[in-house]
Amino acid sequence: MILLVGGTSEAVAIARLLDQAAEPYIMTVATEYGYREASAKVAGQVLKGPFNDSTFGRLLAEYPVSVVVDAAHPFAVALRNELSAAAAEAGIRLVRLERPTNSYGAEQDITFFDSLTDLGAWAAQQNFGRILVATGIKGLGVLAGFLDLQRLYVRILPAEESLAAALRLGLKPSHIIAMEGPFSRQLNEAIIRDLRIDLLITKDSGEAGGYTAKLEAALACGCRVAVLKRPEPARGEIFWTPQTLLASLGVLGKGKES
């Protein structure tokens, strides 16, 4: 049995391939929103978190897991570390799926930061008008501590907990864009132009997170971009596509061709 960790689009893609191969697995997600989305798209058992090293440890003891697949978000550093610790403690193989990124650099009017604190402090010192935050709800509190909420627009998932968190921070309802991505370059451009955005704040979440489309849209609109750099990939067995990862486990080819 496989323990599949993550509520990402890649995790869903892996689960669907496992369904086709009739390979037993359990899938874990962190939120109610992720649970609803995954449960509607995959046939396997989906468990809702939150999870940490001890709860992962209990899962590994309760189920006959032979391999752990980490398909969590690239910025879910704490979760990935806790999962790694639990797998190591149980002596179970762990493989990771990483998202490819692109080669955009500072020469293209994009500024990169190692932390949201550094990014927020930098943005607060600039003379930007309207700012669009497209990093999701996590970390929004850090940025809100540096930036004028009257000039801040945010794009978040249409989940009750995300909307409630944004409102608690003091965001105006009219400044909250609750939509599920990833978004096309055209839609990103329309939002940036319509709201007259001067600075887009995003993170290197890879193609699955619509990263390139956001950058291309902002640059086409003459909008400055601030990017939270991706954490360094964790050590261990790393794969870049669901297909190569599952091929390494000997899973592909066991079920029907899609």
Coordinates of C-alpha atoms in Angstrom, one line a residue:
M1 CA 0.0 0.0 0.0
I2 CA 1.1 3.6 -0.8
L3 CA 0.7 6.6 1.5
L4 CA 0.2 9.5 -0.8
V5 CA 0.6 12.9 0.9
G6 CA -0.6 16.2 -0.5
G7 CA -3.7 18.0 -1.8
T8 CA -1.9 19.3 -4.9
S9 CA -2.9 18.8 -8.5
E10 CA 0.1 16.5 -8.8
A11 CA -1.1 14.4 -5.9
V12 CA -4.5 14.0 -7.6
A13 CA -2.8 13.0 -10.8
I14 CA -0.8 10.4 -9.0
A15 CA -4.0 9.1 -7.3
R16 CA -5.7 8.8 -10.6
L17 CA -2.9 6.8 -12.0
L18 CA -3.0 4.5 -8.9
D19 CA -6.7 4.1 -9.4
Q20 CA -6.1 3.0 -13.0
A21 CA -3.5 0.5 -11.9
A22 CA -5.8 -0.8 -9.1
E23 CA -2.9 0.0 -6.7
P24 CA -4.1 0.4 -3.0
Y25 CA -3.3 3.7 -1.4
I26 CA -4.5 6.2 1.2
M27 CA -4.2 9.9 0.5
T28 CA -3.9 12.6 3.1
V29 CA -4.8 16.3 2.7
A30 CA -4.4 19.2 5.2
T31 CA -7.7 21.1 4.9
E32 CA -11.5 20.6 4.5
Y33 CA -11.3 22.3 1.1
G34 CA -8.6 19.9 0.0
Y35 CA -10.6 17.0 1.3
R36 CA -13.7 17.9 -0.7
E37 CA -11.7 18.5 -3.9
A38 CA -9.7 15.3 -3.6
S39 CA -12.6 13.1 -2.6
A40 CA -14.6 14.2 -5.7
K41 CA -11.7 13.4 -8.0
V42 CA -10.1 10.1 -6.8
A43 CA -11.4 6.7 -5.9
G44 CA -9.1 5.9 -3.0
Q45 CA -9.5 6.7 0.7
V46 CA -8.8 10.3 1.5
L47 CA -7.9 11.4 5.1
K48 CA -8.1 15.0 6.3
G49 CA -5.4 16.5 8.6
P50 CA -3.7 18.4 9.9
F51 CA -0.9 15.9 10.1
N52 CA 2.5 15.9 11.8
D53 CA 5.3 13.4 12.5
S54 CA 3.3 11.6 15.3
T55 CA 0.1 11.4 13.3
F56 CA 2.0 10.2 10.2
G57 CA 3.7 7.7 12.5
R58 CA 0.3 6.4 13.6
L59 CA -0.8 6.0 10.0
L60 CA 2.3 4.1 9.1
A61 CA 1.7 1.8 12.0
E62 CA -2.0 1.3 11.3
Y63 CA -1.8 0.7 7.6
P64 CA 0.4 -1.8 5.7
V65 CA 2.3 1.0 3.9
S66 CA 5.3 -0.1 1.9
V67 CA 6.2 3.3 0.4
V68 CA 5.4 7.0 1.1
V69 CA 4.9 9.4 -1.8
D70 CA 5.4 13.1 -0.9
A71 CA 3.5 15.2 -3.3
A72 CA 2.9 18.1 -1.0
H73 CA 3.2 21.7 -2.0
P74 CA 6.8 22.8 -2.5
F75 CA 6.4 25.4 0.3
A76 CA 5.1 22.9 2.8
V77 CA 8.5 22.6 4.4
A78 CA 7.4 21.7 8.0
L79 CA 5.0 19.0 6.7
R80 CA 7.7 17.5 4.5
N81 CA 10.2 17.4 7.3
E82 CA 7.7 15.7 9.6
L83 CA 6.8 13.2 7.0
S84 CA 10.4 12.4 6.4
A85 CA 11.0 11.9 10.1
A86 CA 8.0 9.6 10.4
A87 CA 9.1 7.5 7.3
A88 CA 12.6 7.2 8.6
E89 CA 11.4 6.2 12.0
A90 CA 9.3 3.5 10.5
G91 CA 12.0 2.4 8.1
I92 CA 9.7 3.0 5.0
R93 CA 10.9 4.2 1.7
L94 CA 10.0 7.8 0.8
V95 CA 9.9 9.3 -2.7
R96 CA 9.2 13.0 -3.5
L97 CA 7.6 14.7 -6.4
E98 CA 9.1 18.2 -7.1
R99 CA 7.7 20.8 -9.4
P100 CA 9.8 22.1 -12.2
T101 CA 10.4 25.9 -12.2
N102 CA 11.5 28.3 -14.9
S103 CA 14.5 30.6 -15.6
Y104 CA 13.0 34.0 -15.1
G105 CA 15.5 36.3 -13.3
A106 CA 16.1 39.7 -11.8
E107 CA 17.0 41.1 -15.2
Q108 CA 13.4 41.0 -16.1
D109 CA 12.2 43.3 -13.4
I110 CA 11.6 40.5 -11.0
T111 CA 13.0 40.7 -7.5
F112 CA 13.5 37.5 -5.5
F113 CA 13.4 37.0 -1.7
D114 CA 14.2 34.3 0.7
S115 CA 11.4 35.1 3.2
L116 CA 8.1 36.9 3.3
T117 CA 9.5 39.1 6.0
D118 CA 12.3 40.3 3.7
L119 CA 9.8 40.7 0.9
G120 CA 7.3 42.7 3.0
A121 CA 10.0 45.0 4.4
W122 CA 11.3 45.7 0.9
A123 CA 7.8 46.4 -0.5
A124 CA 7.0 48.7 2.4
Q125 CA 10.0 50.9 1.4
Q126 CA 8.9 51.2 -2.2
N127 CA 6.4 53.7 -3.7
F128 CA 3.9 51.2 -5.0
G129 CA 0.3 52.0 -5.4
R130 CA -1.9 48.9 -5.5
I131 CA -0.5 45.5 -4.6
L132 CA -1.8 42.1 -5.5
V133 CA -0.8 39.2 -3.2
A134 CA -1.0 35.9 -5.0
T135 CA 0.8 33.7 -2.5
G136 CA -2.3 32.3 -0.9
I137 CA -3.7 32.7 2.6
K138 CA -0.6 31.3 4.4
G139 CA 1.8 34.1 5.1
L140 CA -0.7 36.8 4.4
G141 CA -0.5 37.9 8.0
V142 CA 3.2 38.5 7.6
L143 CA 2.7 40.8 4.6
A144 CA -0.2 42.6 6.2
G145 CA 2.1 43.6 9.0
F146 CA 4.2 45.6 6.5
L147 CA 1.8 46.8 3.9
D148 CA -1.2 49.2 3.9
L149 CA -4.3 47.1 3.8
Q150 CA -6.2 49.9 1.9
R151 CA -3.8 49.3 -1.1
L152 CA -3.7 45.5 -0.8
Y153 CA -5.6 43.0 -2.9
V154 CA -5.4 39.2 -2.3
R155 CA -6.2 36.2 -4.4
I156 CA -7.0 33.1 -2.3
L157 CA -8.8 29.8 -2.6
P158 CA -12.7 30.0 -2.3
A159 CA -12.6 28.2 1.0
E160 CA -14.5 29.4 4.1
E161 CA -11.4 29.2 6.3
S162 CA -9.3 31.3 3.8
L163 CA -12.0 33.9 3.4
A164 CA -12.5 34.1 7.2
A165 CA -8.7 34.5 7.7
A166 CA -8.5 37.3 5.2
L167 CA -11.4 39.2 6.8
R168 CA -9.9 38.8 10.2
L169 CA -6.8 40.5 9.0
G170 CA -8.8 43.5 8.0
L171 CA -9.0 43.1 4.3
K172 CA -12.0 44.7 2.6
P173 CA -14.4 42.1 1.0
S174 CA -14.0 44.0 -2.3
H175 CA -10.2 43.5 -2.1
I176 CA -10.5 39.7 -1.8
I177 CA -10.5 37.6 -5.0
A178 CA -11.6 34.1 -4.1
M179 CA -10.9 31.8 -7.1
E180 CA -9.3 28.4 -7.7
G181 CA -6.4 28.4 -10.1
P182 CA -4.2 28.0 -11.9
F183 CA -5.1 30.9 -14.1
S184 CA -4.3 31.7 -17.7
R185 CA -2.0 34.6 -18.6
Q186 CA -5.0 36.3 -20.1
L187 CA -7.0 36.2 -16.9
N188 CA -4.0 37.3 -14.9
E189 CA -3.6 40.3 -17.2
A190 CA -7.3 41.2 -17.0
I191 CA -7.1 41.2 -13.2
I192 CA -3.9 43.2 -13.1
R193 CA -5.1 45.8 -15.6
D194 CA -8.6 46.1 -14.1
L195 CA -7.3 46.7 -10.6
R196 CA -4.4 48.8 -11.8
I197 CA -1.9 46.7 -9.9
D198 CA 1.7 48.1 -9.5
L199 CA 3.2 45.2 -7.7
L200 CA 2.4 41.5 -7.9
I201 CA 3.6 39.4 -5.0
T202 CA 3.8 35.7 -5.7
K203 CA 5.9 32.6 -5.0
D204 CA 7.8 30.1 -7.1
S205 CA 5.1 27.5 -7.0
G206 CA 5.9 26.0 -10.4
E207 CA 3.8 25.4 -13.5
A208 CA 1.1 23.6 -11.5
G209 CA 0.7 26.8 -9.5
G210 CA 0.5 29.0 -12.6
Y211 CA 3.8 30.7 -11.9
T212 CA 4.9 31.4 -15.4
A213 CA 1.5 32.7 -16.4
K214 CA 1.5 35.2 -13.5
L215 CA 5.0 36.4 -14.4
E216 CA 4.2 36.8 -18.1
A217 CA 1.0 38.7 -17.3
A218 CA 2.6 41.1 -14.9
L219 CA 5.5 41.9 -17.2
A220 CA 3.1 42.4 -20.1
C221 CA 1.2 44.9 -18.0
G222 CA 4.4 46.7 -16.9
C223 CA 3.8 45.5 -13.3
R224 CA 6.7 44.9 -11.0
V225 CA 7.0 41.4 -9.5
A226 CA 8.3 40.2 -6.1
V227 CA 8.8 36.5 -5.8
L228 CA 9.2 34.3 -2.7
K229 CA 11.9 31.8 -3.6
R230 CA 11.2 28.2 -3.3
P231 CA 12.8 26.3 -0.4
E232 CA 15.7 24.0 -1.4
P233 CA 14.4 20.5 -2.5
A234 CA 14.6 18.0 0.3
R235 CA 17.2 15.2 0.0
G236 CA 16.2 11.8 -1.0
E237 CA 14.6 10.2 -4.1
I238 CA 13.2 13.0 -6.1
F239 CA 11.2 12.8 -9.3
W240 CA 9.8 15.5 -11.6
T241 CA 6.6 13.9 -13.0
P242 CA 4.0 11.6 -11.6
Q243 CA 4.8 9.1 -14.4
T244 CA 8.5 8.8 -13.6
L245 CA 7.8 8.6 -9.9
L246 CA 5.3 5.7 -10.3
A247 CA 7.5 4.0 -12.8
S248 CA 10.2 3.8 -10.2
L249 CA 7.7 2.0 -7.9
G250 CA 6.8 -0.5 -10.7
V251 CA 3.2 0.8 -10.7
L252 CA 2.7 2.0 -14.3
G253 CA 1.5 -0.5 -16.8
K254 CA -0.4 -2.5 -14.2
G255 CA -3.8 -1.0 -15.2
K256 CA -5.6 0.2 -18.3
E257 CA -4.0 2.7 -20.6
S258 CA -5.5 6.2 -20.4

